[in-house]
Short mmCIF file of C-alpha atoms in Angstrom, two decimals:
data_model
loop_
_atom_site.label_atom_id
_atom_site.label_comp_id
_atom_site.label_asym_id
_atom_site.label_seq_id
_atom_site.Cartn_x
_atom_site.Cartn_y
_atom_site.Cartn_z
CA UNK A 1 84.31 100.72 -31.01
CA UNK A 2 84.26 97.56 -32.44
CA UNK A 3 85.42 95.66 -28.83
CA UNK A 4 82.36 97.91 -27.28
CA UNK A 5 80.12 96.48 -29.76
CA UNK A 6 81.18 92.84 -28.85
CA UNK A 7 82.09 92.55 -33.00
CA UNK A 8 85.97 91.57 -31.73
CA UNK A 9 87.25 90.25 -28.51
CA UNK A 10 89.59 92.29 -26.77
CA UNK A 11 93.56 90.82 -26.86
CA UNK A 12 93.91 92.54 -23.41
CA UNK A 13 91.53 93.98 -20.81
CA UNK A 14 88.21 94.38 -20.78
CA UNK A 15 85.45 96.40 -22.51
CA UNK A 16 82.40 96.59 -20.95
CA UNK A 17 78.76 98.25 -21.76
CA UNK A 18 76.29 98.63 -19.67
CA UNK A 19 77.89 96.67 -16.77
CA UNK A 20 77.73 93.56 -19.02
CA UNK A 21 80.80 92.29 -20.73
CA UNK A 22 80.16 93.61 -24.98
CA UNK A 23 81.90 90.15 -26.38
CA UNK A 24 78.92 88.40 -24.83
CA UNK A 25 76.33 90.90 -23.62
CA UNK A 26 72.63 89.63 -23.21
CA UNK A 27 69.94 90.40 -25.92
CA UNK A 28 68.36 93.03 -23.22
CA UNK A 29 72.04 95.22 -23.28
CA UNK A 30 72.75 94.78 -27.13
CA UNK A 31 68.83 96.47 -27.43
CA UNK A 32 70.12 99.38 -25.25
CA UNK A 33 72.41 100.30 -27.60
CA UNK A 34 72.33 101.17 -31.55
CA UNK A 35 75.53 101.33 -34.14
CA UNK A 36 75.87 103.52 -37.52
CA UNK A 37 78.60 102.25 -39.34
CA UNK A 38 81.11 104.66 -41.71
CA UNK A 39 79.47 102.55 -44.76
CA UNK A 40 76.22 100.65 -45.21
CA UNK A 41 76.04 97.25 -46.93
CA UNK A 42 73.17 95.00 -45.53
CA UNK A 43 69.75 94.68 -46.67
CA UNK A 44 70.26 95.93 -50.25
CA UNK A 45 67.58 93.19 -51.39
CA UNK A 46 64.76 95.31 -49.68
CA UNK A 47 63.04 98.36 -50.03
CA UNK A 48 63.68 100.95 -47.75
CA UNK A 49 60.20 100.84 -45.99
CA UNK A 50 60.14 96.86 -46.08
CA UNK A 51 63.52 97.50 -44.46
CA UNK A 52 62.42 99.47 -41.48
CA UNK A 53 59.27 97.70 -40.64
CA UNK A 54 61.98 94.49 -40.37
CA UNK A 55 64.08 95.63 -38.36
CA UNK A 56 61.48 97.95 -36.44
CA UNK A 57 59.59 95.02 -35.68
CA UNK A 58 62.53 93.74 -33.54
CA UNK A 59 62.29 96.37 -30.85
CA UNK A 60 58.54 96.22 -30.43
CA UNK A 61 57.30 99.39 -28.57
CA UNK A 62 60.81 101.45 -28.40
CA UNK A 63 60.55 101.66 -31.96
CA UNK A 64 59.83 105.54 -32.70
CA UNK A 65 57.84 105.37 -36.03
CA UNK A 66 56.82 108.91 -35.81
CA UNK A 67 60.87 110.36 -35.54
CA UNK A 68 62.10 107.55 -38.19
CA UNK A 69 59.12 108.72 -41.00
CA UNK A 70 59.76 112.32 -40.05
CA UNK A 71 63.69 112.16 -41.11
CA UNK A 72 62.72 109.59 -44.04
CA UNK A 73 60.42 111.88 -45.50
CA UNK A 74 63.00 115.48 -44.72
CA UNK A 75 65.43 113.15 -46.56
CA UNK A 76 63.19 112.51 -49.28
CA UNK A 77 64.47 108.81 -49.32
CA UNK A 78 61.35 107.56 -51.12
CA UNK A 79 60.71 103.43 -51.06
CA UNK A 80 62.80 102.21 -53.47
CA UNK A 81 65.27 99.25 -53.34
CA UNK A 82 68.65 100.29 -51.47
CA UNK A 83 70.95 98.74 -53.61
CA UNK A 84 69.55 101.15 -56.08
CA UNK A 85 70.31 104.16 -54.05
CA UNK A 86 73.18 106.33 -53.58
CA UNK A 87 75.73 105.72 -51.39
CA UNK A 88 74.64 108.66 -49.64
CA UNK A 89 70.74 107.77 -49.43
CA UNK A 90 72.35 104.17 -48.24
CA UNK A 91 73.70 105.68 -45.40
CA UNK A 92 70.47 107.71 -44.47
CA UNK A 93 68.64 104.12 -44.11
CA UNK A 94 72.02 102.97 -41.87
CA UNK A 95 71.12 106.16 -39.85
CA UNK A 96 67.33 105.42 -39.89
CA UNK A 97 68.65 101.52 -38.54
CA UNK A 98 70.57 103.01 -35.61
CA UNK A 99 68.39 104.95 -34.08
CA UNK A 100 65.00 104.34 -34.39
CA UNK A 101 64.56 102.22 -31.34
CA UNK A 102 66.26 105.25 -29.43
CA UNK A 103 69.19 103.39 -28.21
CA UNK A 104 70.63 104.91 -24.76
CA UNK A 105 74.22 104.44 -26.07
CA UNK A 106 74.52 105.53 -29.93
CA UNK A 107 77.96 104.40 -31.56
CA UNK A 108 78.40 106.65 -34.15
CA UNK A 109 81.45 105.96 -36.97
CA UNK A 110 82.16 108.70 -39.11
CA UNK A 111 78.52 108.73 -39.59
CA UNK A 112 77.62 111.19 -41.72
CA UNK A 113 80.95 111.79 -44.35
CA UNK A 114 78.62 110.58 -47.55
CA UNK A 115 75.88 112.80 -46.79
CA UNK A 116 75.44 116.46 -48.08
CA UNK A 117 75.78 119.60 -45.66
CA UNK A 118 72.13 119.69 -45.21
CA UNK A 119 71.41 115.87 -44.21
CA UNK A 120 74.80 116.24 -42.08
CA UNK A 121 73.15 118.70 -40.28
CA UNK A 122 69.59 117.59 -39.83
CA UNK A 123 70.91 114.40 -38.33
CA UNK A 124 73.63 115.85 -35.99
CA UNK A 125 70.96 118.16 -34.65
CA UNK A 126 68.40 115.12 -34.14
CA UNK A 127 71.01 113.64 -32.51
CA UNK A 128 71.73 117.04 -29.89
CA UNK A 129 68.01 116.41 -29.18
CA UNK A 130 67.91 113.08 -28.59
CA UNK A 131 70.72 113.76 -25.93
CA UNK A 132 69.49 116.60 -24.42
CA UNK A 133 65.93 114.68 -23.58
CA UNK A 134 66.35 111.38 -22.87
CA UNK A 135 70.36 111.96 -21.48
CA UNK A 136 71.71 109.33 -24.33
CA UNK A 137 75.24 109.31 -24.52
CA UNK A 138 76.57 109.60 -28.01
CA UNK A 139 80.11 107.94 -28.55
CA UNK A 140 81.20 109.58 -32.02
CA UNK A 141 84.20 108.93 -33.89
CA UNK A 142 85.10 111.89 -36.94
CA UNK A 143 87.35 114.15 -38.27
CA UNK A 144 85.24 116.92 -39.18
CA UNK A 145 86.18 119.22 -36.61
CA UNK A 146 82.91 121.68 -37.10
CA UNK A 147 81.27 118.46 -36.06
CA UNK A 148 82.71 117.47 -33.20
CA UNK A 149 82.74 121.36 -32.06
CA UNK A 150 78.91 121.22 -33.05
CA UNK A 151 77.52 118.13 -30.82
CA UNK A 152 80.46 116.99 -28.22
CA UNK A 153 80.86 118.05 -24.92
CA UNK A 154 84.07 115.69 -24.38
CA UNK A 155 86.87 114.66 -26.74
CA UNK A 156 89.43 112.20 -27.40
CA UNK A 157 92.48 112.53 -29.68
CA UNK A 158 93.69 109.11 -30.88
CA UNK A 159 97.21 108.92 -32.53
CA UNK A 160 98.68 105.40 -33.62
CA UNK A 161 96.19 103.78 -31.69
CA UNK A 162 96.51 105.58 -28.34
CA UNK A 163 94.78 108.08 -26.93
CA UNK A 164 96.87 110.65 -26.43
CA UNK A 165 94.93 113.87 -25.32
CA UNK A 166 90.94 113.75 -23.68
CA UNK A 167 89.20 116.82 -22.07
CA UNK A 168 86.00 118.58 -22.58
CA UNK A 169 85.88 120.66 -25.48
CA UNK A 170 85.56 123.68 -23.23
CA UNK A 171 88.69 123.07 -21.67
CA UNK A 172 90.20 122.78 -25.20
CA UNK A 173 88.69 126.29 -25.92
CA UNK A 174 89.32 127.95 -22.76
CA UNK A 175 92.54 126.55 -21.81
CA UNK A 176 94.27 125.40 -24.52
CA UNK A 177 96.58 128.04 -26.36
CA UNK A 178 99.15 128.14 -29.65
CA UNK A 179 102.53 129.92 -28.50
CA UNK A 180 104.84 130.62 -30.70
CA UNK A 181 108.35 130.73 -29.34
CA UNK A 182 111.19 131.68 -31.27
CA UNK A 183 113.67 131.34 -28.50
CA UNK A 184 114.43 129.64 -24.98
CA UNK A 185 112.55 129.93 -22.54
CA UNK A 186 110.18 126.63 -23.55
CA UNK A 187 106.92 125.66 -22.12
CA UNK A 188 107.43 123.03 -19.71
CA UNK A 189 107.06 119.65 -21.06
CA UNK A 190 104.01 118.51 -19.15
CA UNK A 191 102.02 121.67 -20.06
CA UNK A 192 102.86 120.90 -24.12
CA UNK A 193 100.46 119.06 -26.02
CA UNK A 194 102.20 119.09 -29.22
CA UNK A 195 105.15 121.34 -30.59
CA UNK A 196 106.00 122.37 -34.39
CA UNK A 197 108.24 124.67 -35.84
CA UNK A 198 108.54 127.23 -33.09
CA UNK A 199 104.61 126.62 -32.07
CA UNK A 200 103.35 125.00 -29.13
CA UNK A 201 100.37 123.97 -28.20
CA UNK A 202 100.23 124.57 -24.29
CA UNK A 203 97.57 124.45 -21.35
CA UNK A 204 97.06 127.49 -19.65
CA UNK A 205 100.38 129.44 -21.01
CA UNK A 206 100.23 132.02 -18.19
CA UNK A 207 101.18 129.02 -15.78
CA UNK A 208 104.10 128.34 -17.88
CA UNK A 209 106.44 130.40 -16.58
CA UNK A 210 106.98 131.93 -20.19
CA UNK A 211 107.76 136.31 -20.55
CA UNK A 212 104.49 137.95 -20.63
CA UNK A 213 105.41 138.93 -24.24
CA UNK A 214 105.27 135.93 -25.99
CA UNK A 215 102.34 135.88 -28.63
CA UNK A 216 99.55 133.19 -27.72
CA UNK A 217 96.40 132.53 -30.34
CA UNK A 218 93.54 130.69 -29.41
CA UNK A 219 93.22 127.09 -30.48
CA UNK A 220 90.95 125.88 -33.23
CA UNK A 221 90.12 122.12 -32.72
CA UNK A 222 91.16 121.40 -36.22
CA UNK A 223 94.79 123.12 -35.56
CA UNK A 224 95.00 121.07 -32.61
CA UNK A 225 94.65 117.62 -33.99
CA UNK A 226 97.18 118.17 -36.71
CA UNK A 227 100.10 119.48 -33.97
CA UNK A 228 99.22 116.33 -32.24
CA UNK A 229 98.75 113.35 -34.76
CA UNK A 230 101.24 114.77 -37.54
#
């Protein structure tokens, strides 16, 4: 995320947004897209409406006043000075930052794991709508699994740095199965997705070549990225 936000330069490769290279990326591409960090820490001089106007003011006419007060006042965020406010309300105004201006590409980083089940959830469905409207892509990075079940239609397991399973989440709940296997004969290796004490995590099991009696469970995406990343 950080290389696709031009904040680091890649050691190898290339990371590109929007057809423009991100380390260097005009002003007109860096306005196309907007960032919520995992923790907010600028402006904590200002109020919170002094904030918004300020930054607002730098995107001119794609600033959406009307969808920014709306989730300010469901958030009941009032106008007083951020510093003061909880680490929670701190990270409403981060969300507030990132997309007002209605970015095309929203980088989201664990976005929402200081906010309460209700703001989680007023966001995350602002965010469905945004998509579903204007067709803005939404790169997310979490590990709440209701979340990422909730708003993505593709996902990427990463594991030591690498990525080491992507598909869309349908596939994972269509196609992906837990067998558990007590004895020989084993899924084939490039069917298994992850294996732990007699459990495997499989695509399509009835292309396996397994006995028609071995016990398969659906998948939860939560199950999933344990058997693969522990």
């Amino acid at each position: 995320m950080s290389a696709a936000l031009g904040f680091v330069k890649t050691d190898r490769g290339r990371a590109s947004v929007f057809g423009a290279a991100a380390w260097d990326s005009p002003a007109s591409v860096r306005k196309r897209i907007g960032f919520v960090p995992q923790q907010f820490d600028g402006f904590g001089w200002m109020k919170v409406d002094e904030c918004l106007r300020f930054v607002g003011r730098h995107y001119g006419n794609a600033w959406d006043d009307e969808m920014v007060a709306s989730l300010k006042d469901g958030w009941r965020l009032g106008d007083r000075k951020i510093d003061l406010l909880s680490p929670g309300d701190q990270q409403k105004v981060a969300i507030l930052l990132g997309i007002g201006h209605r970015p095309d590409l929203l980088v989201l980083d664990e976005p929402v794991a200081s906010l309460d089940p209700a703001a989680r959830r007023r966001f995350l469905r602002t965010s469905m709508d945004s998509n579903a409207s204007t067709g803005q892509t939404i790169l997310l990075s979490s590990h709440i699994a209701s979340d990422i079940e909730r708003v993505c239609s593709r996902i990427a397991v990463l594991h030591d740095g690498r990525i080491v399973c992507t598909a869309t989440l349908d596939d994972i709940k269509e196609r992906v199965r837990t067998v558990r296997v007590g004895r020989p004969p084993y899924p084939p290796p490039e069917r298994t997705l992850a294996q732990d004490d007699g459990r495997f995590w499989v695509w399509d099991p009835e292309e396996c070549g397994l006995d028609p009696a071995v016990r398969t469970e659906h998948t939860t995406l939560e199950d999933l990225f344990v058997a693969m990343t522990s």
